[in-house]
Short mmCIF file of C-alpha atoms in Angstrom, two decimals:
data_model
loop_
_atom_site.label_atom_id
_atom_site.label_comp_id
_atom_site.label_asym_id
_atom_site.label_seq_id
_atom_site.Cartn_x
_atom_site.Cartn_y
_atom_site.Cartn_z
CA MET A 1 -14.28 132.25 127.24
CA SER A 2 -17.69 133.10 128.76
CA ALA A 3 -20.73 130.81 128.84
CA ILE A 4 -23.97 130.85 126.86
CA ALA A 5 -26.36 128.03 126.00
CA VAL A 6 -29.68 127.64 124.22
CA VAL A 7 -31.85 124.60 124.89
CA PHE A 8 -34.67 124.16 122.43
CA GLY A 9 -37.38 121.86 121.17
CA LYS A 10 -39.55 121.99 118.09
CA SER A 11 -41.66 124.95 119.26
CA PHE A 12 -39.68 126.70 122.01
CA ALA A 13 -36.22 127.79 123.08
CA VAL A 14 -34.60 128.97 126.30
CA PHE A 15 -31.37 130.96 125.92
CA CYS A 16 -29.18 131.59 128.98
CA GLY A 17 -25.92 133.43 129.49
CA GLU A 18 -23.73 134.72 132.28
CA THR A 19 -22.70 138.36 132.33
CA MET A 20 -18.93 138.65 132.92
CA PHE A 21 -17.33 141.26 130.66
CA CYS A 22 -13.53 141.49 130.61
CA LEU A 23 -11.97 144.64 129.16
CA ASP A 24 -8.58 144.64 127.39
CA THR A 25 -7.21 146.54 130.39
CA GLY A 26 -8.01 143.59 132.64
CA GLU A 27 -10.91 145.38 134.31
CA ARG A 28 -14.14 143.46 134.74
CA SER A 29 -17.67 144.63 134.24
CA CYS A 30 -21.05 143.10 133.37
CA ILE A 31 -22.91 142.83 130.09
CA GLU A 32 -25.87 140.74 128.97
CA LYS A 33 -24.49 138.32 126.38
CA VAL A 34 -27.94 137.05 125.41
CA LYS A 35 -30.65 139.25 123.89
CA MET A 36 -34.01 138.98 122.12
CA VAL A 37 -35.68 140.63 119.17
CA LYS A 38 -39.33 140.86 120.17
CA ASP A 39 -41.42 137.93 118.93
CA GLN A 40 -38.79 137.01 116.32
CA PHE A 41 -35.63 135.35 117.66
CA LEU A 42 -32.97 135.14 120.39
CA TYR A 43 -29.24 135.73 120.00
CA GLY A 44 -26.08 135.61 122.10
CA PHE A 45 -22.30 135.84 121.95
CA THR A 46 -19.03 134.80 123.53
CA GLY A 47 -15.62 136.20 122.64
CA ARG A 48 -14.74 139.83 121.98
CA ASN A 49 -17.60 142.28 122.11
CA THR A 50 -16.15 144.38 119.29
CA SER A 51 -15.93 141.32 117.04
CA ALA A 52 -19.59 140.47 117.63
CA VAL A 53 -20.63 144.05 116.82
CA GLU A 54 -18.56 144.01 113.63
CA PHE A 55 -19.96 140.62 112.55
CA PHE A 56 -23.51 141.93 112.88
CA GLY A 57 -22.62 144.97 110.78
CA GLY A 58 -24.52 147.72 112.57
CA LEU A 59 -27.52 145.58 113.52
CA ILE A 60 -26.54 145.69 117.21
CA ASP A 61 -24.98 148.46 119.29
CA ASP A 62 -21.74 148.40 121.31
CA GLU A 63 -23.50 146.63 124.18
CA ILE A 64 -24.96 144.08 121.71
CA ASN A 65 -28.47 145.49 122.13
CA PRO A 66 -30.74 145.24 119.07
CA THR A 67 -31.02 148.32 116.87
CA GLU A 68 -34.14 149.40 114.98
CA ARG A 69 -32.71 147.74 111.85
CA ILE A 70 -32.52 144.28 113.39
CA ASN A 71 -35.97 144.70 114.95
CA LYS A 72 -37.42 144.67 111.44
CA LEU A 73 -35.82 141.34 110.50
CA SER A 74 -37.04 137.79 110.82
CA TYR A 75 -34.69 134.99 111.86
CA VAL A 76 -34.37 133.87 108.23
CA GLN A 77 -33.56 137.39 107.04
CA LEU A 78 -30.92 137.85 109.73
CA ILE A 79 -29.24 134.54 108.92
CA ASP A 80 -29.10 135.52 105.26
CA ILE A 81 -27.20 138.70 106.20
CA LEU A 82 -24.87 136.90 108.62
CA ASP A 83 -24.13 134.14 106.10
CA LYS A 84 -22.84 136.76 103.68
CA ASN A 85 -20.69 138.37 106.39
CA PHE A 86 -19.40 134.95 107.43
CA ASP A 87 -18.41 134.11 103.84
CA VAL A 88 -16.42 137.34 103.58
CA TYR A 89 -14.49 136.53 106.76
CA LYS A 90 -13.92 132.94 105.65
CA ASN A 91 -12.59 134.01 102.23
CA LYS A 92 -10.54 137.03 103.29
CA GLY A 93 -9.60 136.17 106.88
CA VAL A 94 -9.84 138.24 110.05
CA THR A 95 -7.42 140.25 112.18
CA GLU A 96 -5.45 138.50 114.92
CA ASP A 97 -7.66 139.85 117.69
CA PHE A 98 -10.99 138.96 116.04
CA ASP A 99 -12.85 136.37 118.13
CA THR A 100 -16.56 135.69 118.30
CA CYS A 101 -18.97 132.83 118.67
CA ALA A 102 -22.52 133.91 117.83
CA ILE A 103 -25.63 131.78 118.33
CA ILE A 104 -29.02 132.76 116.92
CA CYS A 105 -32.22 130.80 117.53
CA GLY A 106 -35.58 131.35 115.86
CA PRO A 107 -38.41 129.78 113.88
CA VAL A 108 -38.13 128.41 110.36
CA GLU A 109 -41.17 126.83 108.73
CA GLY A 110 -42.89 126.01 112.02
CA ARG A 111 -39.95 124.73 114.02
CA MET A 112 -37.03 126.18 115.97
CA GLN A 113 -33.61 126.33 114.41
CA CYS A 114 -30.26 127.42 115.82
CA THR A 115 -27.32 128.71 113.82
CA ARG A 116 -23.89 128.87 115.47
CA TYR A 117 -21.03 130.85 113.94
CA LEU A 118 -17.46 130.55 115.22
CA ILE A 119 -15.09 133.13 113.73
CA LYS A 120 -11.47 133.62 114.74
CA PRO A 121 -8.12 133.49 112.89
CA GLY A 122 -7.89 130.10 111.16
CA GLU A 123 -11.25 128.93 112.49
CA TYR A 124 -14.45 129.54 110.51
CA GLU A 125 -17.33 127.28 111.38
CA LYS A 126 -21.07 127.52 110.78
CA ARG A 127 -23.38 124.89 112.24
CA ILE A 128 -27.18 124.62 111.91
CA SER A 129 -29.14 122.60 114.48
CA VAL A 130 -32.78 121.54 114.71
CA ALA A 131 -34.51 119.49 117.38
CA GLU A 132 -36.16 116.58 115.59
CA LYS A 133 -37.11 114.80 118.81
CA GLY A 134 -36.97 115.99 122.40
CA MET A 135 -34.64 118.85 123.29
CA LYS A 136 -31.26 119.89 121.95
CA MET A 137 -28.55 122.20 123.24
CA VAL A 138 -26.25 124.57 121.34
CA SER A 139 -23.63 126.30 123.45
CA SER A 140 -20.35 128.14 123.75
CA PHE A 141 -18.45 127.44 126.97
CA LEU A 142 -15.59 125.31 128.31
CA GLU A 143 -16.31 121.62 127.83
CA LYS A 144 -15.75 121.00 131.54
CA HIS A 145 -18.98 122.90 132.29
CA LEU A 146 -20.99 120.06 130.74
CA GLU A 147 -20.31 117.97 133.85
CA ASN A 148 -22.45 120.41 135.83
CA PHE A 149 -25.26 121.02 133.35
CA ASN A 150 -28.14 118.69 134.19
CA ILE A 151 -31.78 119.48 133.42
CA ASN A 152 -34.34 118.01 135.79
CA GLU A 153 -36.90 116.89 133.21
CA ASP A 154 -39.25 115.70 135.97
CA LYS A 155 -39.99 119.30 136.95
CA GLU A 156 -43.43 120.54 135.93
CA ASP A 157 -41.98 123.78 134.53
CA ILE A 158 -39.35 122.58 132.06
CA VAL A 159 -38.52 126.14 131.01
CA MET A 160 -37.42 127.16 134.50
CA ALA A 161 -35.74 123.77 134.93
CA ILE A 162 -33.46 124.73 132.04
CA VAL A 163 -32.73 128.14 133.60
CA ASP A 164 -32.05 126.49 136.97
CA ALA A 165 -29.67 123.98 135.33
CA PHE A 166 -27.66 126.80 133.77
CA GLN A 167 -27.56 128.66 137.09
CA VAL A 168 -26.20 125.59 138.87
CA MET A 169 -23.65 125.12 136.08
CA VAL A 170 -22.17 128.61 136.47
CA ASP A 171 -22.43 128.50 140.28
CA LYS A 172 -20.09 125.50 140.18
CA GLY A 173 -18.14 126.73 137.17
CA ILE A 174 -16.80 129.90 138.77
CA ASP A 175 -14.49 127.66 140.84
CA PHE A 176 -12.43 126.74 137.76
CA ASP A 177 -13.38 129.24 135.04
CA GLU A 178 -12.27 132.82 135.72
CA SER A 179 -13.91 134.08 132.50
CA ILE A 180 -17.45 133.71 133.90
CA ASN A 181 -19.60 134.89 136.79
CA ASN A 182 -22.81 133.44 138.21
CA ASP A 183 -25.06 136.41 137.42
CA ILE A 184 -27.24 135.15 134.57
CA VAL A 185 -29.86 136.31 132.11
CA ALA A 186 -32.37 134.09 130.34
CA TYR A 187 -34.80 134.60 127.47
CA PHE A 188 -37.63 132.48 126.09
CA ILE A 189 -39.34 132.12 122.71
CA ASN A 190 -42.43 130.01 122.17
CA GLU A 191 -45.40 129.62 119.85
CA GLY A 192 -48.01 132.27 120.63
CA CYS A 193 -51.80 132.39 120.63
CA ASP A 194 -52.50 135.81 119.13
CA ARG A 195 -49.26 135.93 117.07
CA PRO A 196 -46.96 133.25 115.64
CA TYR A 197 -44.27 133.53 118.34
CA ILE A 198 -43.76 135.38 121.61
CA THR A 199 -40.51 136.25 123.37
CA GLN A 200 -39.93 137.21 126.99
CA LYS A 201 -37.15 137.76 129.48
CA LEU A 202 -37.17 135.11 132.20
CA LYS A 203 -34.32 136.32 134.40
#
């Protein structure tokens, strides 16, 4: 199933993901399932890579890297495009092997928002989340992983506390979930000083 999670507050978000990539042949490789569009938004996927690429309609390449087209979009503009693609899938259906869960997180009117799309045969779900108070998490992984995801909010650096919590989760999770590894990537978006928002790779 893979594992990705974004933890966010009103003005920031930390998006983590492991990197296991399973081919149809059964071979295993690595791919970053979480990416950023510079100073705009973060996005990530679980499920079939080809389904994610198709859902984004040419805005990402075969390794889910951002293309020049997506680099010109704001979070709001991207969601508008994806909403239209989602409606087509919901109305017309998808092929039996189509399977993606896509999560996008970015700013809307001065606060962070996350949109989660789940698209597979018979399942079409879109969910929007905002953090009114404190922090909130939007994720795609086996429910059992939640037992091992605990953020130490007493740490001075809450951003790295979130990354550390995800690392511990997958370190323990590889014992029961063969679809993940414990090699992770993490990205951060936050309000900036010289520009509205800044993004950076943390790990």
